[in-house]
CSV table of C-alpha atoms and ligand atoms in Angstrom, one decimal:
chain,number,residue,atom,x,y,z
M,1,UNK,CA,277.7,73.6,10.2
M,2,UNK,CA,274.2,72.7,9.6
M,3,UNK,CA,274.3,69.6,11.9
M,4,UNK,CA,274.4,71.8,15.0
M,5,UNK,CA,270.9,73.2,14.1
M,6,UNK,CA,269.5,69.7,14.0
M,7,UNK,CA,271.2,69.0,17.3
M,8,UNK,CA,268.8,71.4,18.9
M,9,UNK,CA,266.3,69.1,20.2
M,10,UNK,CA,263.7,70.1,22.6
M,11,UNK,CA,263.3,68.3,25.9
M,12,UNK,CA,265.3,65.2,25.1
M,13,UNK,CA,268.4,66.7,23.6
M,14,UNK,CA,271.0,65.8,26.2
M,15,UNK,CA,271.3,62.3,27.5
M,16,UNK,CA,274.7,61.3,29.0
M,17,UNK,CA,275.9,64.6,28.2
M,18,UNK,CA,276.1,63.9,24.4
M,19,UNK,CA,274.0,65.5,22.0
M,20,UNK,CA,272.0,63.3,20.2
M,21,UNK,CA,270.2,63.6,16.7
M,22,UNK,CA,267.0,62.0,17.3
M,23,UNK,CA,264.4,62.3,14.7
M,24,UNK,CA,261.1,61.9,16.6
M,25,UNK,CA,258.4,64.2,15.7
M,26,UNK,CA,257.9,67.2,13.2
M,27,UNK,CA,257.1,69.2,16.1
M,28,UNK,CA,260.8,69.2,17.0
M,29,UNK,CA,261.7,71.0,13.8
M,30,UNK,CA,261.7,74.5,12.7
M,31,UNK,CA,261.1,75.6,9.1
M,32,UNK,CA,264.9,76.3,8.8
M,33,UNK,CA,265.8,72.8,9.9
M,34,UNK,CA,263.4,71.2,7.7
M,35,UNK,CA,264.7,73.2,4.8
M,36,UNK,CA,268.3,71.9,5.8
M,37,UNK,CA,267.0,68.5,5.4
M,38,UNK,CA,265.4,68.9,2.1
M,39,UNK,CA,268.3,70.5,0.6
M,40,UNK,CA,270.4,67.7,1.9
M,41,UNK,CA,267.9,65.2,0.3
M,42,UNK,CA,268.3,67.0,-3.0
M,43,UNK,CA,272.1,66.5,-3.1
M,44,UNK,CA,271.4,62.6,-2.5
M,45,UNK,CA,268.8,62.4,-5.2
M,46,UNK,CA,271.4,61.1,-7.9
M,47,UNK,CA,272.8,58.5,-5.4
M,48,UNK,CA,269.2,57.4,-4.8
M,49,UNK,CA,268.5,57.1,-8.5
M,50,UNK,CA,270.9,54.4,-8.9
M,51,UNK,CA,274.2,55.7,-7.8
M,52,UNK,CA,276.4,54.6,-4.8
M,53,UNK,CA,278.3,56.5,-2.0
M,54,UNK,CA,280.6,55.4,0.6
M,55,UNK,CA,279.5,58.2,3.0
M,56,UNK,CA,278.0,55.8,5.7
M,57,UNK,CA,280.6,52.9,4.9
M,58,UNK,CA,281.5,50.9,8.2
M,59,UNK,CA,278.1,52.3,9.9
M,60,UNK,CA,275.5,49.9,10.9
M,61,UNK,CA,271.7,50.7,11.0
M,62,UNK,CA,269.2,48.6,13.1
M,63,UNK,CA,265.8,48.6,11.9
M,64,UNK,CA,263.3,47.6,14.6
M,65,UNK,CA,259.9,47.1,13.3
M,66,UNK,CA,257.3,46.2,16.0
M,67,UNK,CA,254.7,46.2,13.4
M,68,UNK,CA,254.9,45.4,9.6
M,69,UNK,CA,255.6,48.3,7.4
M,70,UNK,CA,257.6,46.6,4.8
M,71,UNK,CA,257.7,49.5,2.3
M,72,UNK,CA,259.0,51.9,5.0
M,73,UNK,CA,261.5,49.4,6.1
M,74,UNK,CA,262.7,48.7,2.5
M,75,UNK,CA,263.1,52.4,1.8
M,76,UNK,CA,265.5,53.0,4.8
M,77,UNK,CA,267.3,49.8,3.9
M,78,UNK,CA,267.8,51.0,0.3
M,79,UNK,CA,268.9,54.5,1.7
M,80,UNK,CA,271.4,53.0,4.0
M,81,UNK,CA,273.0,50.6,1.5
M,82,UNK,CA,273.1,53.3,-1.3
M,83,UNK,CA,275.3,55.3,1.1
M,84,UNK,CA,277.7,52.2,1.7
M,85,UNK,CA,276.5,51.5,5.2
M,86,UNK,CA,275.1,48.0,6.7
M,87,UNK,CA,271.7,47.1,8.1
M,88,UNK,CA,270.6,44.7,10.8
M,89,UNK,CA,267.1,44.0,11.7
M,90,UNK,CA,265.2,42.0,14.5
M,91,UNK,CA,264.6,39.0,12.3
M,92,UNK,CA,261.5,37.1,13.1
M,93,UNK,CA,259.7,38.8,16.0
M,94,UNK,CA,258.5,35.8,17.5
M,95,UNK,CA,261.9,34.3,17.8
M,96,UNK,CA,263.3,37.4,19.6
M,97,UNK,CA,263.3,38.6,23.1
M,98,UNK,CA,260.2,40.6,22.4
M,99,UNK,CA,258.1,37.4,22.5
M,100,UNK,CA,259.5,36.7,25.6
M,101,UNK,CA,257.8,40.0,27.1
M,102,UNK,CA,261.1,42.2,27.1
M,103,UNK,CA,260.6,45.8,27.5
M,104,UNK,CA,261.3,48.2,24.8
M,105,UNK,CA,263.3,50.1,26.8
M,106,UNK,CA,265.6,47.1,27.3
M,107,UNK,CA,265.4,46.0,23.7
M,108,UNK,CA,266.7,49.7,22.9
M,109,UNK,CA,269.6,49.6,25.3
M,110,UNK,CA,270.8,46.5,23.8
M,111,UNK,CA,270.6,47.2,20.2
M,112,UNK,CA,272.0,50.6,20.7
M,113,UNK,CA,275.1,48.9,21.9
M,114,UNK,CA,275.3,47.3,18.5
M,115,UNK,CA,274.3,49.8,16.1
M,116,UNK,CA,275.2,53.4,15.1
M,117,UNK,CA,271.5,54.4,14.6
M,118,UNK,CA,268.0,52.7,15.2
M,119,UNK,CA,265.0,53.1,13.0
M,120,UNK,CA,262.0,52.2,15.0
M,121,UNK,CA,258.3,51.5,14.4
M,122,UNK,CA,256.1,50.7,17.0
M,123,UNK,CA,252.4,50.3,17.8
M,124,UNK,CA,252.4,52.6,21.0
M,125,UNK,CA,252.2,56.2,20.4
M,126,UNK,CA,255.3,58.0,21.8
M,127,UNK,CA,257.4,54.9,21.7
M,128,UNK,CA,260.2,56.7,19.9
M,129,UNK,CA,260.4,59.5,22.3
M,130,UNK,CA,260.6,57.0,25.1
M,131,UNK,CA,263.4,55.1,23.2
M,132,UNK,CA,265.2,58.3,22.7
M,133,UNK,CA,265.5,58.4,26.4
M,134,UNK,CA,267.1,55.1,26.7
M,135,UNK,CA,269.3,55.0,23.4
M,136,UNK,CA,273.1,55.8,23.2
M,137,UNK,CA,272.7,56.2,19.5
M,138,UNK,CA,270.2,58.3,17.3
M,139,UNK,CA,266.5,57.1,17.1
M,140,UNK,CA,264.8,57.7,13.9
M,141,UNK,CA,260.7,57.3,14.4
M,142,UNK,CA,259.4,55.3,11.4
M,143,UNK,CA,255.9,55.6,12.9
M,144,UNK,CA,254.6,55.2,16.2
M,145,UNK,CA,251.0,54.2,16.7
M,146,UNK,CA,248.8,56.6,15.1
M,147,UNK,CA,251.3,59.2,16.0
M,148,UNK,CA,254.1,60.6,14.5
M,149,UNK,CA,255.9,59.5,11.2
M,150,UNK,CA,258.5,62.4,10.5
M,151,UNK,CA,260.4,61.0,7.6
M,152,UNK,CA,256.8,60.6,5.8
M,153,UNK,CA,256.1,64.2,6.4
M,154,UNK,CA,259.7,65.0,5.1
M,155,UNK,CA,259.2,63.1,2.0
M,156,UNK,CA,255.7,64.6,1.3
M,157,UNK,CA,257.4,68.1,1.6
M,158,UNK,CA,260.2,67.1,-0.5
M,159,UNK,CA,257.9,65.9,-3.2
M,160,UNK,CA,256.0,69.3,-3.1
M,161,UNK,CA,259.2,70.9,-3.3
M,162,UNK,CA,260.5,69.1,-6.3
M,163,UNK,CA,257.2,68.7,-8.3
M,164,UNK,CA,255.4,71.7,-7.3
M,165,UNK,CA,256.4,74.6,-4.9
M,166,UNK,CA,256.3,75.0,-1.2
M,167,UNK,CA,256.0,78.7,-1.3
M,168,UNK,CA,252.5,80.3,-2.0
M,169,UNK,CA,251.5,76.6,-1.9
M,170,UNK,CA,247.8,76.0,-2.3
M,171,UNK,CA,246.8,72.3,-1.0
M,172,UNK,CA,243.8,70.3,-0.5
M,173,UNK,CA,244.0,67.2,2.0
M,174,UNK,CA,241.3,64.8,1.2
M,175,UNK,CA,240.0,61.6,3.1
M,176,UNK,CA,240.2,60.9,6.9
M,177,UNK,CA,241.0,64.1,8.6
M,178,UNK,CA,239.6,63.0,11.9
M,179,UNK,CA,241.6,60.1,12.9
M,180,UNK,CA,244.5,60.2,10.2
M,181,UNK,CA,247.1,61.6,12.5
M,182,UNK,CA,249.9,61.6,10.0
M,183,UNK,CA,247.7,64.0,7.9
M,184,UNK,CA,247.6,66.0,11.2
M,185,UNK,CA,251.3,66.3,11.4
M,186,UNK,CA,251.8,67.0,7.5
M,187,UNK,CA,249.2,69.7,8.0
M,188,UNK,CA,251.3,71.1,11.0
M,189,UNK,CA,254.3,70.9,8.9
M,190,UNK,CA,252.5,72.9,5.8
M,191,UNK,CA,251.6,75.6,8.5
M,192,UNK,CA,255.3,76.3,8.9
M,193,UNK,CA,255.1,77.0,5.1
M,194,UNK,CA,252.0,79.4,5.8
M,195,UNK,CA,250.4,77.2,3.0
M,196,UNK,CA,246.8,77.8,2.1
M,197,UNK,CA,245.2,74.4,3.1
M,198,UNK,CA,241.8,73.2,2.2
M,199,UNK,CA,240.4,70.4,4.4
M,200,UNK,CA,238.0,68.0,2.3
M,201,UNK,CA,236.4,65.3,4.0
M,202,UNK,CA,232.8,63.8,4.9
M,203,UNK,CA,231.2,65.5,7.7
M,204,UNK,CA,231.9,62.7,10.1
M,205,UNK,CA,235.6,62.7,9.3
M,206,UNK,CA,236.3,66.4,9.7
M,207,UNK,CA,239.5,67.7,11.4
M,208,UNK,CA,239.0,68.3,15.0
M,209,UNK,CA,238.8,71.9,16.1
M,210,UNK,CA,241.4,71.8,18.5
M,211,UNK,CA,243.9,70.8,15.7
M,212,UNK,CA,242.5,73.3,13.4
M,213,UNK,CA,243.2,76.2,15.9
M,214,UNK,CA,246.6,74.9,16.4
M,215,UNK,CA,247.6,75.1,12.7
M,216,UNK,CA,246.1,78.6,12.3
M,217,UNK,CA,248.1,79.7,15.3
M,218,UNK,CA,251.0,78.3,13.5
M,219,UNK,CA,250.4,80.4,10.2
M,220,UNK,CA,248.3,78.1,8.2
M,221,UNK,CA,245.1,79.6,6.1
M,222,UNK,CA,242.4,76.9,6.6
M,223,UNK,CA,239.3,76.4,4.5
M,224,UNK,CA,236.9,73.3,4.8
M,225,UNK,CA,234.4,71.6,2.4
M,226,UNK,CA,233.1,68.3,1.9
M,227,UNK,CA,233.4,68.2,-2.0
M,228,UNK,CA,236.6,68.0,-3.9
M,229,UNK,CA,234.8,69.7,-6.9
M,230,UNK,CA,234.7,72.8,-4.9
M,231,UNK,CA,238.2,73.3,-4.7
M,232,UNK,CA,239.8,71.2,-7.7
M,233,UNK,CA,240.1,74.2,-9.9
M,234,UNK,CA,242.1,76.4,-7.3
M,235,UNK,CA,244.8,74.1,-6.0
M,236,UNK,CA,248.4,73.2,-6.5
M,237,UNK,CA,248.5,69.9,-4.9
M,238,UNK,CA,245.7,67.2,-4.2
M,239,UNK,CA,246.9,65.2,-1.4
M,240,UNK,CA,244.8,62.0,-1.2
M,241,UNK,CA,244.5,59.6,1.9
M,242,UNK,CA,242.4,56.4,2.5
M,243,UNK,CA,239.0,56.5,4.1
M,244,UNK,CA,238.8,53.3,6.2
M,245,UNK,CA,236.2,51.1,6.3
M,246,UNK,CA,236.4,50.6,10.0
M,247,UNK,CA,235.3,54.1,10.6
M,248,UNK,CA,231.8,53.5,9.4
M,249,UNK,CA,229.4,51.2,11.1
M,250,UNK,CA,227.1,51.0,8.2
M,251,UNK,CA,229.0,49.5,5.2
M,252,UNK,CA,226.4,50.9,2.8
M,253,UNK,CA,227.4,54.5,4.2
M,254,UNK,CA,231.0,53.6,3.7
M,255,UNK,CA,230.5,52.8,0.1
M,256,UNK,CA,228.7,55.9,-0.7
M,257,UNK,CA,231.1,58.2,1.0
M,258,UNK,CA,234.2,56.4,-0.4
M,259,UNK,CA,233.0,56.8,-3.8
M,260,UNK,CA,232.3,60.3,-3.6
M,261,UNK,CA,236.0,60.9,-2.8
M,262,UNK,CA,237.4,58.8,-5.6
M,263,UNK,CA,239.7,60.6,-7.8
M,264,UNK,CA,238.9,60.3,-11.4
M,265,UNK,CA,239.9,61.7,-14.9
M,266,UNK,CA,236.4,63.3,-15.0
M,267,UNK,CA,237.0,65.0,-11.8
M,268,UNK,CA,240.2,66.4,-13.0
M,269,UNK,CA,238.8,68.2,-16.1
M,270,UNK,CA,238.4,71.2,-14.0
M,271,UNK,CA,242.0,71.0,-12.5
M,272,UNK,CA,245.0,73.3,-13.1
M,273,UNK,CA,247.3,72.1,-15.7
M,274,UNK,CA,250.0,72.2,-13.0
M,275,UNK,CA,248.3,70.2,-10.3
M,276,UNK,CA,249.7,67.4,-8.8
M,277,UNK,CA,248.3,64.6,-7.0
M,278,UNK,CA,249.9,62.9,-4.1
M,279,UNK,CA,249.2,59.8,-2.2
M,280,UNK,CA,251.2,58.1,0.6
M,281,UNK,CA,250.3,54.7,-0.9
M,282,UNK,CA,249.2,52.0,-0.7
M,283,UNK,CA,246.0,53.2,-2.3
M,284,UNK,CA,243.0,50.9,-2.3
M,285,UNK,CA,240.5,52.5,-4.7
M,286,UNK,CA,240.7,56.2,-3.8
M,287,UNK,CA,242.4,56.9,-7.1
M,288,UNK,CA,241.2,55.7,-10.3
M,289,UNK,CA,244.2,53.8,-12.0
M,290,UNK,CA,243.2,55.7,-15.1
M,291,UNK,CA,244.7,58.9,-13.4
M,292,UNK,CA,248.2,57.3,-13.2
M,293,UNK,CA,248.9,58.1,-16.8
M,294,UNK,CA,247.8,61.7,-16.7
M,295,UNK,CA,250.3,64.4,-16.1
M,296,UNK,CA,249.0,65.0,-12.5
M,297,UNK,CA,250.1,61.7,-10.9
M,298,UNK,CA,253.0,62.0,-8.6
M,299,UNK,CA,252.4,59.3,-6.1
M,300,UNK,CA,255.1,56.9,-7.6
M,301,UNK,CA,257.7,59.7,-7.6
M,302,UNK,CA,256.5,60.5,-4.0
M,303,UNK,CA,257.4,57.0,-2.9
M,304,UNK,CA,260.7,57.3,-4.5
M,305,UNK,CA,261.6,60.4,-2.9
M,306,UNK,CA,261.4,58.4,0.3
M,307,UNK,CA,264.9,57.0,-0.3
M,308,UNK,CA,266.8,60.5,-0.8
M,309,UNK,CA,265.0,62.0,2.2
M,310,UNK,CA,265.9,59.0,4.5
M,311,UNK,CA,269.5,59.2,3.2
M,312,UNK,CA,269.4,62.9,4.4
M,313,UNK,CA,268.0,61.9,7.7
M,314,UNK,CA,270.5,58.8,8.3
M,315,UNK,CA,273.5,61.0,7.2
M,316,UNK,CA,272.6,63.8,9.6
M,317,UNK,CA,271.8,61.3,12.4
M,318,UNK,CA,275.1,59.6,12.0
M,319,UNK,CA,277.0,62.8,11.8
M,320,UNK,CA,278.3,62.4,8.1
M,321,UNK,CA,279.4,65.4,6.6
A,1,UNK,CA,231.0,82.8,59.8
A,2,UNK,CA,234.4,84.7,59.2
A,3,UNK,CA,237.6,83.2,58.0
A,4,UNK,CA,239.1,83.8,61.3
A,5,UNK,CA,236.4,81.6,63.2
A,6,UNK,CA,236.9,79.0,60.8
A,7,UNK,CA,240.7,79.0,61.1
A,8,UNK,CA,242.5,76.0,62.5
A,9,UNK,CA,245.3,76.9,64.9
A,10,UNK,CA,248.4,78.6,64.0
A,11,UNK,CA,251.4,76.6,63.4
A,12,UNK,CA,254.9,76.8,64.7
A,13,UNK,CA,256.9,75.5,61.8
A,14,UNK,CA,255.7,74.3,58.3
A,15,UNK,CA,253.7,75.4,55.6
A,16,UNK,CA,250.4,76.9,54.9
A,17,UNK,CA,248.8,76.9,51.4
A,18,UNK,CA,246.1,79.4,51.3
A,19,UNK,CA,243.5,80.6,48.7
A,20,UNK,CA,243.1,77.0,47.2
A,21,UNK,CA,240.2,77.1,45.0
A,22,UNK,CA,237.2,75.6,47.2
A,23,UNK,CA,237.0,71.8,47.1
A,24,UNK,CA,240.6,71.1,45.9
A,25,UNK,CA,242.2,70.5,49.1
A,26,UNK,CA,242.3,66.8,48.9
A,27,UNK,CA,243.8,67.0,45.4
A,28,UNK,CA,246.4,69.3,46.8
A,29,UNK,CA,247.4,66.9,49.5
A,30,UNK,CA,247.4,64.1,46.8
A,31,UNK,CA,249.8,66.2,44.6
A,32,UNK,CA,252.0,66.9,47.5
A,33,UNK,CA,252.1,63.0,48.4
A,34,UNK,CA,250.3,63.5,51.7
A,35,UNK,CA,248.3,60.3,52.3
A,36,UNK,CA,247.1,58.5,55.4
A,37,UNK,CA,250.4,57.0,56.2
A,38,UNK,CA,252.1,60.6,56.6
A,39,UNK,CA,253.5,61.4,59.9
A,40,UNK,CA,253.2,65.1,59.5
A,41,UNK,CA,250.6,67.1,61.2
A,42,UNK,CA,248.3,68.1,58.5
A,43,UNK,CA,245.0,70.4,59.1
A,44,UNK,CA,242.6,71.1,56.3
A,45,UNK,CA,240.0,73.7,56.1
A,46,UNK,CA,237.5,73.3,53.3
A,47,UNK,CA,234.9,75.8,52.0
A,48,UNK,CA,236.0,78.7,54.0
A,49,UNK,CA,234.0,81.9,52.9
A,50,UNK,CA,236.4,83.8,50.7
A,51,UNK,CA,235.7,87.5,49.1
A,52,UNK,CA,237.9,86.6,46.1
A,53,UNK,CA,237.2,83.0,45.4
A,54,UNK,CA,233.6,82.5,46.9
A,55,UNK,CA,234.8,79.7,48.9
A,56,UNK,CA,238.5,78.4,49.6
A,57,UNK,CA,240.4,75.7,51.1
A,58,UNK,CA,243.4,76.0,53.4
A,59,UNK,CA,245.9,73.3,54.1
A,60,UNK,CA,248.7,73.6,56.8
A,61,UNK,CA,251.4,70.9,57.0
A,62,UNK,CA,253.4,71.1,60.2
A,63,UNK,CA,257.3,70.6,60.4
A,64,UNK,CA,257.6,70.6,56.6
A,65,UNK,CA,258.8,73.4,54.3
A,66,UNK,CA,257.6,72.7,50.7
A,67,UNK,CA,260.1,73.4,47.9
A,68,UNK,CA,259.0,75.5,45.0
A,69,UNK,CA,258.9,72.6,42.7
A,70,UNK,CA,256.5,70.9,44.9
A,71,UNK,CA,254.0,73.8,45.2
A,72,UNK,CA,254.2,74.5,41.6
A,73,UNK,CA,252.2,71.3,40.8
A,74,UNK,CA,249.5,72.7,43.1
A,75,UNK,CA,248.8,75.5,40.4
A,76,UNK,CA,247.5,72.8,38.0
A,77,UNK,CA,244.5,72.7,40.0
A,78,UNK,CA,244.5,75.6,42.3
A,79,UNK,CA,246.1,78.6,40.3
A,80,UNK,CA,246.4,81.6,42.5
A,81,UNK,CA,247.2,79.7,45.7
A,82,UNK,CA,249.7,81.2,48.0
A,83,UNK,CA,252.2,79.5,50.1
A,84,UNK,CA,253.5,80.7,53.4
A,85,UNK,CA,256.5,79.1,54.8
A,86,UNK,CA,256.3,79.5,58.6
A,87,UNK,CA,259.2,79.4,61.3
A,88,UNK,CA,258.5,80.2,65.0
A,89,UNK,CA,255.0,81.3,64.1
A,90,UNK,CA,256.2,83.8,61.4
A,91,UNK,CA,255.9,83.9,57.8
A,92,UNK,CA,259.5,83.8,56.5
A,93,UNK,CA,258.7,83.3,52.8
A,94,UNK,CA,255.7,83.7,50.7
A,95,UNK,CA,255.2,82.2,47.2
A,96,UNK,CA,252.5,82.6,44.7
A,97,UNK,CA,252.4,79.2,42.8
A,98,UNK,CA,253.6,79.1,39.1
A,99,UNK,CA,253.1,76.4,36.7
A,100,UNK,CA,256.5,74.5,35.9
A,101,UNK,CA,257.3,74.0,32.2
A,102,UNK,CA,257.3,70.3,32.6
A,103,UNK,CA,255.5,68.2,34.8
A,104,UNK,CA,256.7,64.8,35.5
A,105,UNK,CA,254.8,61.8,37.2
A,106,UNK,CA,251.9,63.9,38.4
A,107,UNK,CA,249.2,63.5,35.8
A,108,UNK,CA,248.2,60.5,33.7
A,109,UNK,CA,247.9,60.6,30.1
A,110,UNK,CA,244.4,59.8,29.0
A,111,UNK,CA,245.5,58.1,25.7
A,112,UNK,CA,245.1,54.4,26.2
A,113,UNK,CA,247.6,53.8,23.4
A,114,UNK,CA,250.3,56.0,24.8
A,115,UNK,CA,253.6,54.5,25.6
A,116,UNK,CA,253.4,56.2,29.2
A,117,UNK,CA,250.4,53.9,29.9
A,118,UNK,CA,252.3,50.6,28.9
A,119,UNK,CA,254.4,48.4,31.1
A,120,UNK,CA,257.6,50.2,30.0
A,121,UNK,CA,259.7,52.0,32.8
A,122,UNK,CA,258.6,55.6,31.9
A,123,UNK,CA,256.6,58.2,34.0
A,124,UNK,CA,254.1,60.4,32.2
A,125,UNK,CA,255.4,63.9,31.3
A,126,UNK,CA,253.6,66.8,29.8
A,127,UNK,CA,254.7,70.2,28.6
A,128,UNK,CA,252.7,72.9,30.2
A,129,UNK,CA,251.0,75.9,28.5
A,130,UNK,CA,249.9,78.4,31.2
A,131,UNK,CA,247.1,80.4,29.7
A,132,UNK,CA,244.9,78.7,29.3
A,133,UNK,CA,246.2,75.8,31.3
A,134,UNK,CA,247.0,73.1,28.8
A,135,UNK,CA,249.0,70.1,29.1
A,136,UNK,CA,250.5,68.1,26.1
A,137,UNK,CA,252.0,64.6,26.6
A,138,UNK,CA,255.5,64.6,25.5
A,139,UNK,CA,255.1,61.1,24.3
A,140,UNK,CA,252.0,61.2,22.3
A,141,UNK,CA,251.0,64.8,22.0
A,142,UNK,CA,247.7,64.2,23.6
A,143,UNK,CA,246.2,67.3,25.2
A,144,UNK,CA,244.6,67.7,28.4
A,145,UNK,CA,242.9,71.0,29.0
A,146,UNK,CA,239.9,70.5,31.2
A,147,UNK,CA,239.5,68.4,34.5
A,148,UNK,CA,243.0,68.3,35.2
A,149,UNK,CA,242.3,67.0,38.5
A,150,UNK,CA,240.7,64.0,37.4
A,151,UNK,CA,243.8,63.0,35.4
A,152,UNK,CA,245.9,63.1,38.6
A,153,UNK,CA,247.8,60.0,39.3
S,401,LIG,ZN1,250.5,60.2,26.1
């Protein structure tokens, strides 16, 4: 039974003698374990597309968002409700104990006694790992600081699986590869699939060497360039991320750089017919809206795929068959 | 000056930590939790000539037999140190330090946004890669590979 595979968590597997099914970091997963989740998500897709199920009926999911991420929260909400479960949340943060200075550890211990699983988003890196140490129910990390966001990685992989292919994959990661930690996690996951990864970023936002080396050790083939034009003709997936204004002391420099990484119809003239374009959304102006109606755009599908993937994660975390 | 001349007196019971990389003795004491308020008799020899290391430090702690997990931490800053447990002036056990798989509460994560640096009730924990020595924070994944002694809590 595949759940036993998911149970094999490193370090924190066993608290109170009970195996937990925490979902904290991509690094906790082998490729086989990821494949199991993706296959499971595939079976939930019809339910996510407007069906309903009673798989998690009677179960309660708590969503604890200590920083706003409405879309991620709604996606978990939707996934839980489509599976027949209920959702509770913190309500207005300022009214809760957190505003009175309660530690996260205490909040987790209390909420874990109400709910069957907890989705946590928190500004501190490693918050979810710590929460798992204090929780009697599974913790699902929905983003901790600039750190891990495993369900985002899983839905990215799922999108590639559904809209392109994970085997023999040639992918370009575009944007802020220096500070964009979620791109680092995605690159790590891609390395498990021995993907051919081209890193496309302005010179000042290149991926740190230590991370590149780690990826190569895992089996990724890494190339680097500063120009999308160099790779657009020989990739299957173009993964676009935002370049943040804050990274540039000089606003003029920001405008110049962000302009040269904008995805336009003209740029796509040289693309493969089967290229897909992904973006974690929300976008600002990295992708020209005119691209939406081309056959390449997949970012809205990608966003939808978050629902079946989170259904799979919730079902596994709560031990549903 | 030979090592013999420099050597502090022999001890009857306790632990001798030898072949510590020169200059790291005080960090070794720190790791072992030996501070000014410790009652144990502790002798330290620093910058002793050594054929192998150039210079080395030696620490002797009387009436205390260090446990393996205590001495393993020493390898973070003094790989290759040797530990002799002494009873009745005789060496009854000899260990070479070996890095533990996880170190807990010894090194501080240098990511200011890490949960282990907040008011939460957690100690810092790292998984250890042995060659080269690299620590990875189990909370935020931050790596420490250089100047580990500077990150000791
Ligand atoms: Zn850390």
